[in-house]
């Protein structure tokens, strides 16, 4: 047993292992000062809610309060490990500034009231709007941090009860492209691969995915492989010198906004050299000819011209991708939040399809999620999809959903794709949405072009309802504020990026009158009197477990089939991957084994969209293109980004996150170790750009775009020339101004432009044209962390450490096989009996 | 041979469509997807104008290879109004009208390409046929975009 400063050493001790071996166990624990494991009253199982990895853990309860956390050794996701956010983030629950009573706006000020007053105000306005304008006046914007039970209930209320098409989650900002790319290629959402593919992979390619910071425990798994015998080769695509780039054999750092050209260059080499699985393509794929024609236009020299990446480096990467016998790829925000997001992410799927690298150990692609419960918003119908991956343009699917809900199908809006978040903001702006209910998210910091967002949300004609833990920037603009219970204070399930479902149980009581989000939604449905076709209550459940049972029924026979999962089974076994049903009682590790896809026209979730225009394909078009349910390879040409650097704004600004914070810091800023590790906003530029501008480490600089400006201290980092970086976590709630800048801006989204990827509707946060100028020479180094992508390239910057308060325990377990034996992960080689084939499940047709 | 006439007409209509898309883009700056995508789609029509000019030479049709570009200042000023009224609900009705116009113009262009394709096959002119096969799908995508946006926006605009 050792103790380590997990701010200074975020990934902890290495436990090396070789290909096909099980990942060794290492149990990480952090308890409040003065508490020992022996003093803990109860350990309550849950999983992480501060990133998408889904690390399984237990909350230590002492005298009715949270006193720490430890990783769950037996869980398939993390084998006991925890990341810095997991170890320290729980402390935010007990912050003294939690919301404990509802608030309503009276005479321009928010004043405390009781639940009846707050809910009656929301319900009365809902009724009034339904009578005068109808459901189109009401919108719901939720998060990626609630539980499946809550999303499902919200989806039923919004789609089935109120009948509005305006429902989305903030997963739109981080994961909409993951879903869109999967729907384009496989006609269905849901990750094909498994985290355990890291144990088997020969080449691991990370496309715009700074895994070391976004999913630190998964990165520990890669580091452990790299430290073991016969390590994999890592390929990194990222304009910054991230920890991933430092570990990579090949680092491609393209100009922001040129991912499609780079991917086409790589595919040009892979296809041109015949590094493809012709038999797989012939049997399981449509669209290959078009792709191979299209990528002929992108020899590495042309890609070099567009991306500013040496052609030889592209060839080298392509050789590795084309030669790998077990290729594992992941994709995240570097692609999703950039120009031509879906088109670029789809090319990664294409790479795996032309190489036949799917459905076997080590051969997987994960279109990653950014938020912990992003997958659930998508499954349960709270982010602009219908629940159970039903297809809004397939009348039979809508009819089936109406059967589950006991409604007339006409009550479920499906005349067009559900409204995405950015369009909802537009409808609020032009006045047709008059009630917007925001739960668990903070658009006044997280959406692009904040001046516009603040002005839209503070309109008089809008009733803004905000349900959250703290008085966020958004809550300060609200007319009704509902205090919510959070992780550890309520029960529910959530699903990570590799389809692993965890149960998170209530450990402590919420503060004051704060209530679980599920209870708030149930209360709303009851007060509105929402009824089904027989006049019975539409929402027939009353707590988390009964909501889960209802959701299971809704998922029956669909790809995300939960019918084989119960709360008891999750308690007993830990994480289980869907689909889990009678045929697959232990869950399903990898999808699409042997080319069995869920893309049959009658079964599939989506017919896809045009990669440039975003126009949905009509059912007949899809049937003509893919009559027999194969995977779809879609080609895409490169288009220049909509905002390009110019004389006044010579840089490209990208934004992103740091290892130590999550979302808009609502929780992480209230965890002392995390806040101290990254206390202030900073801006990064390259050494050459700094020298050209006469700037030094720590100088106070101003970054400006056509939309606003931000002041921050400069970190000279390994970012590519011509590119600036700002972390997006920092807002105003902990400044004097409260919800908006008081003088110089601090939030990165003051600067970003309102533009989104047409197929996925995901906003672009990585391609604004910006200027940089000196405000004041340094008084010391920038506050940016030193062990992450913002590592300094100049001398004299003291390393980021956490000191004694950040020391967590690590217990290495020498013989992992005695500790756990999850059925899904133990086999090193291909194991057909454990893989999933939809044709044998009765799932298709 | 009347192909030259058809090329003339198609050249004019593609220019007209590109211009329309640029105008729609300017008028709907507050509808960001329309604003940006319309500009991307105008680019396709501009490329078609160049392709048609190259094809025209072989059929004795002298067609300007330079497509219409950005709007002139006067037009910009007039369309600036689109941005200013972006928060008023009647701007939404204007959006439906403009999308309908794009739909109709792109449909006309598509029919012209269809005819040109038939002619190219009759002449066994593979070069011309290749041009048609390259350009015509773009027109179809322009139509589908306008149609998709109309479908998506009509309900909200017309019932609220």
PDB file of C-alpha atoms in Angstrom, chain A residues 220-367:
ATOM      1  CA  UNK A 220      -4.046   4.344 -16.979  1.00  0.00           C
ATOM      2  CA  UNK A 221      -5.033   1.176 -18.836  1.00  0.00           C
ATOM      3  CA  UNK A 222      -3.140   2.359 -21.929  1.00  0.00           C
ATOM      4  CA  UNK A 223      -0.135   3.427 -19.831  1.00  0.00           C
ATOM      5  CA  UNK A 224      -0.086   0.001 -18.184  1.00  0.00           C
ATOM      6  CA  UNK A 225      -0.050  -1.680 -21.595  1.00  0.00           C
ATOM      7  CA  UNK A 226       2.723   0.657 -22.725  1.00  0.00           C
ATOM      8  CA  UNK A 227       4.744  -0.303 -19.637  1.00  0.00           C
ATOM      9  CA  UNK A 228       4.226  -4.028 -20.184  1.00  0.00           C
ATOM     10  CA  UNK A 229       5.623  -6.612 -22.622  1.00  0.00           C
ATOM     11  CA  UNK A 230       4.805  -6.249 -26.362  1.00  0.00           C
ATOM     12  CA  UNK A 231       3.232  -2.815 -25.924  1.00  0.00           C
ATOM     13  CA  UNK A 232       0.805  -1.351 -28.473  1.00  0.00           C
ATOM     14  CA  UNK A 233       1.714   1.526 -30.797  1.00  0.00           C
ATOM     15  CA  UNK A 234      -0.153   4.758 -30.108  1.00  0.00           C
ATOM     16  CA  UNK A 235      -1.172   7.218 -32.835  1.00  0.00           C
ATOM     17  CA  UNK A 236      -2.406  10.655 -31.782  1.00  0.00           C
ATOM     18  CA  UNK A 237      -4.258  13.296 -33.800  1.00  0.00           C
ATOM     19  CA  UNK A 238      -4.332  16.564 -31.858  1.00  0.00           C
ATOM     20  CA  UNK A 239      -3.077  20.130 -32.448  1.00  0.00           C
ATOM     21  CA  UNK A 240      -1.815  20.219 -28.849  1.00  0.00           C
ATOM     22  CA  UNK A 241       1.113  18.397 -27.249  1.00  0.00           C
ATOM     23  CA  UNK A 242      -1.144  16.378 -24.947  1.00  0.00           C
ATOM     24  CA  UNK A 243       0.048  13.536 -22.687  1.00  0.00           C
ATOM     25  CA  UNK A 244      -1.349  11.249 -25.410  1.00  0.00           C
ATOM     26  CA  UNK A 245       0.815  12.958 -28.025  1.00  0.00           C
ATOM     27  CA  UNK A 246       3.874  12.520 -25.791  1.00  0.00           C
ATOM     28  CA  UNK A 247       3.198   8.788 -25.520  1.00  0.00           C
ATOM     29  CA  UNK A 248       2.502   8.361 -29.230  1.00  0.00           C
ATOM     30  CA  UNK A 249       4.764   6.832 -31.857  1.00  0.00           C
ATOM     31  CA  UNK A 250       3.200   9.169 -34.422  1.00  0.00           C
ATOM     32  CA  UNK A 251       1.665  12.531 -33.541  1.00  0.00           C
ATOM     33  CA  UNK A 252      -0.285  14.323 -36.265  1.00  0.00           C
ATOM     34  CA  UNK A 253      -1.094  17.933 -35.349  1.00  0.00           C
ATOM     35  CA  UNK A 254      -3.401  19.224 -38.074  1.00  0.00           C
ATOM     36  CA  UNK A 255      -4.605  22.786 -38.531  1.00  0.00           C
ATOM     37  CA  UNK A 256      -7.947  23.018 -36.667  1.00  0.00           C
ATOM     38  CA  UNK A 257     -10.937  22.415 -38.926  1.00  0.00           C
ATOM     39  CA  UNK A 258      -9.143  20.100 -41.386  1.00  0.00           C
ATOM     40  CA  UNK A 259      -9.879  16.666 -39.914  1.00  0.00           C
ATOM     41  CA  UNK A 260     -11.773  15.440 -42.973  1.00  0.00           C
ATOM     42  CA  UNK A 261      -8.829  16.172 -45.252  1.00  0.00           C
ATOM     43  CA  UNK A 262      -6.467  14.353 -42.880  1.00  0.00           C
ATOM     44  CA  UNK A 263      -8.742  11.313 -42.599  1.00  0.00           C
ATOM     45  CA  UNK A 264      -9.160  11.234 -46.383  1.00  0.00           C
ATOM     46  CA  UNK A 265      -5.369  11.337 -46.724  1.00  0.00           C
ATOM     47  CA  UNK A 266      -5.040   8.374 -44.364  1.00  0.00           C
ATOM     48  CA  UNK A 267      -7.793   6.444 -46.158  1.00  0.00           C
ATOM     49  CA  UNK A 268      -6.151   7.288 -49.485  1.00  0.00           C
ATOM     50  CA  UNK A 269      -3.068   5.399 -48.343  1.00  0.00           C
ATOM     51  CA  UNK A 270      -4.905   2.519 -46.675  1.00  0.00           C
ATOM     52  CA  UNK A 271      -7.181   1.875 -49.659  1.00  0.00           C
ATOM     53  CA  UNK A 272      -4.584   2.764 -52.317  1.00  0.00           C
ATOM     54  CA  UNK A 273      -2.130   0.237 -50.881  1.00  0.00           C
ATOM     55  CA  UNK A 274      -4.760  -2.448 -50.633  1.00  0.00           C
ATOM     56  CA  UNK A 275      -4.571  -2.728 -46.844  1.00  0.00           C
ATOM     57  CA  UNK A 276      -8.250  -3.614 -46.812  1.00  0.00           C
ATOM     58  CA  UNK A 277     -10.392  -6.672 -46.098  1.00  0.00           C
ATOM     59  CA  UNK A 278     -12.034  -7.114 -49.484  1.00  0.00           C
ATOM     60  CA  UNK A 279     -14.141 -10.082 -48.380  1.00  0.00           C
ATOM     61  CA  UNK A 280     -15.513  -8.211 -45.357  1.00  0.00           C
ATOM     62  CA  UNK A 281     -16.342  -5.212 -47.526  1.00  0.00           C
ATOM     63  CA  UNK A 282     -18.125  -7.329 -50.134  1.00  0.00           C
ATOM     64  CA  UNK A 283     -20.206  -9.131 -47.542  1.00  0.00           C
ATOM     65  CA  UNK A 284     -20.988  -6.441 -45.005  1.00  0.00           C
ATOM     66  CA  UNK A 285     -20.562  -2.936 -46.406  1.00  0.00           C
ATOM     67  CA  UNK A 286     -22.293  -0.610 -48.891  1.00  0.00           C
ATOM     68  CA  UNK A 287     -20.769   2.554 -50.350  1.00  0.00           C
ATOM     69  CA  UNK A 288     -17.152   1.414 -50.669  1.00  0.00           C
ATOM     70  CA  UNK A 289     -16.782   2.383 -54.342  1.00  0.00           C
ATOM     71  CA  UNK A 290     -17.818   5.964 -53.644  1.00  0.00           C
ATOM     72  CA  UNK A 291     -15.353   6.204 -50.776  1.00  0.00           C
ATOM     73  CA  UNK A 292     -12.485   4.828 -52.773  1.00  0.00           C
ATOM     74  CA  UNK A 293     -13.232   7.271 -55.610  1.00  0.00           C
ATOM     75  CA  UNK A 294     -13.455  10.204 -53.222  1.00  0.00           C
ATOM     76  CA  UNK A 295     -10.226   9.556 -51.333  1.00  0.00           C
ATOM     77  CA  UNK A 296      -8.324   9.377 -54.634  1.00  0.00           C
ATOM     78  CA  UNK A 297      -8.577  13.176 -54.544  1.00  0.00           C
ATOM     79  CA  UNK A 298      -6.576  13.267 -51.283  1.00  0.00           C
ATOM     80  CA  UNK A 299      -3.028  12.015 -51.762  1.00  0.00           C
ATOM     81  CA  UNK A 300      -0.922  12.807 -48.674  1.00  0.00           C
ATOM     82  CA  UNK A 301       0.610  15.820 -50.461  1.00  0.00           C
ATOM     83  CA  UNK A 302      -2.816  17.428 -50.857  1.00  0.00           C
ATOM     84  CA  UNK A 303      -3.678  16.592 -47.236  1.00  0.00           C
ATOM     85  CA  UNK A 304      -0.358  18.177 -46.237  1.00  0.00           C
ATOM     86  CA  UNK A 305      -1.316  21.376 -48.033  1.00  0.00           C
ATOM     87  CA  UNK A 306      -4.692  21.575 -46.272  1.00  0.00           C
ATOM     88  CA  UNK A 307      -3.728  20.263 -42.817  1.00  0.00           C
ATOM     89  CA  UNK A 308      -0.105  21.394 -42.597  1.00  0.00           C
ATOM     90  CA  UNK A 309       0.976  17.897 -41.558  1.00  0.00           C
ATOM     91  CA  UNK A 310       4.007  16.438 -43.402  1.00  0.00           C
ATOM     92  CA  UNK A 311       2.943  13.953 -46.080  1.00  0.00           C
ATOM     93  CA  UNK A 312       5.561  11.501 -44.862  1.00  0.00           C
ATOM     94  CA  UNK A 313       4.047  11.560 -41.367  1.00  0.00           C
ATOM     95  CA  UNK A 314       0.621  10.806 -42.864  1.00  0.00           C
ATOM     96  CA  UNK A 315       2.125   7.870 -44.773  1.00  0.00           C
ATOM     97  CA  UNK A 316       3.763   6.597 -41.612  1.00  0.00           C
ATOM     98  CA  UNK A 317       0.498   6.742 -39.659  1.00  0.00           C
ATOM     99  CA  UNK A 318      -1.363   5.070 -42.520  1.00  0.00           C
ATOM    100  CA  UNK A 319       1.189   2.231 -42.588  1.00  0.00           C
ATOM    101  CA  UNK A 320       0.546   1.577 -38.905  1.00  0.00           C
ATOM    102  CA  UNK A 321      -3.239   1.809 -39.275  1.00  0.00           C
ATOM    103  CA  UNK A 322      -3.157  -0.350 -42.396  1.00  0.00           C
ATOM    104  CA  UNK A 323      -0.803  -2.962 -40.974  1.00  0.00           C
ATOM    105  CA  UNK A 324      -2.348  -3.465 -37.542  1.00  0.00           C
ATOM    106  CA  UNK A 325      -3.848  -6.877 -36.916  1.00  0.00           C
ATOM    107  CA  UNK A 326      -5.798  -5.509 -33.961  1.00  0.00           C
ATOM    108  CA  UNK A 327      -6.708  -1.863 -34.361  1.00  0.00           C
ATOM    109  CA  UNK A 328      -8.552   0.064 -31.673  1.00  0.00           C
ATOM    110  CA  UNK A 329      -9.666   3.662 -32.288  1.00  0.00           C
ATOM    111  CA  UNK A 330     -11.342   6.311 -30.204  1.00  0.00           C
ATOM    112  CA  UNK A 331     -12.735   9.703 -31.200  1.00  0.00           C
ATOM    113  CA  UNK A 332     -13.651  12.722 -29.085  1.00  0.00           C
ATOM    114  CA  UNK A 333     -14.021  16.495 -29.029  1.00  0.00           C
ATOM    115  CA  UNK A 334     -11.059  17.287 -31.290  1.00  0.00           C
ATOM    116  CA  UNK A 335     -13.298  15.900 -34.031  1.00  0.00           C
ATOM    117  CA  UNK A 336     -16.769  16.415 -32.536  1.00  0.00           C
ATOM    118  CA  UNK A 337     -16.464  20.109 -31.708  1.00  0.00           C
ATOM    119  CA  UNK A 338     -14.649  20.967 -34.899  1.00  0.00           C
ATOM    120  CA  UNK A 339     -15.625  21.764 -38.456  1.00  0.00           C
ATOM    121  CA  UNK A 340     -17.231  18.871 -40.452  1.00  0.00           C
ATOM    122  CA  UNK A 341     -17.566  16.967 -37.192  1.00  0.00           C
ATOM    123  CA  UNK A 342     -19.726  14.047 -38.307  1.00  0.00           C
ATOM    124  CA  UNK A 343     -17.995  13.667 -41.657  1.00  0.00           C
ATOM    125  CA  UNK A 344     -14.627  13.356 -39.905  1.00  0.00           C
ATOM    126  CA  UNK A 345     -15.857  10.954 -37.196  1.00  0.00           C
ATOM    127  CA  UNK A 346     -17.507   8.784 -39.865  1.00  0.00           C
ATOM    128  CA  UNK A 347     -14.156   8.399 -41.615  1.00  0.00           C
ATOM    129  CA  UNK A 348     -12.820   6.672 -38.482  1.00  0.00           C
ATOM    130  CA  UNK A 349     -15.715   4.200 -38.707  1.00  0.00           C
ATOM    131  CA  UNK A 350     -14.876   3.813 -42.397  1.00  0.00           C
ATOM    132  CA  UNK A 351     -11.283   2.961 -41.542  1.00  0.00           C
ATOM    133  CA  UNK A 352     -12.509   0.102 -39.346  1.00  0.00           C
ATOM    134  CA  UNK A 353     -15.070  -1.071 -41.896  1.00  0.00           C
ATOM    135  CA  UNK A 354     -12.669  -1.229 -44.832  1.00  0.00           C
ATOM    136  CA  UNK A 355     -10.160  -3.058 -42.641  1.00  0.00           C
ATOM    137  CA  UNK A 356     -12.818  -5.409 -41.190  1.00  0.00           C
ATOM    138  CA  UNK A 357     -11.709  -4.368 -37.700  1.00  0.00           C
ATOM    139  CA  UNK A 358     -14.895  -4.695 -35.682  1.00  0.00           C
ATOM    140  CA  UNK A 359     -16.484  -7.093 -33.235  1.00  0.00           C
ATOM    141  CA  UNK A 360     -13.320  -8.952 -32.190  1.00  0.00           C
ATOM    142  CA  UNK A 361     -11.051  -8.408 -29.162  1.00  0.00           C
ATOM    143  CA  UNK A 362      -8.733  -5.489 -29.830  1.00  0.00           C
ATOM    144  CA  UNK A 363     -10.647  -4.482 -32.955  1.00  0.00           C
ATOM    145  CA  UNK A 364     -13.064  -1.799 -31.964  1.00  0.00           C
ATOM    146  CA  UNK A 365     -14.029   1.793 -32.404  1.00  0.00           C
ATOM    147  CA  UNK A 366     -15.421   3.932 -29.617  1.00  0.00           C
ATOM    148  CA  UNK A 367     -17.047   7.204 -30.582  1.00  0.00           C
TER     149      UNK A 367
END
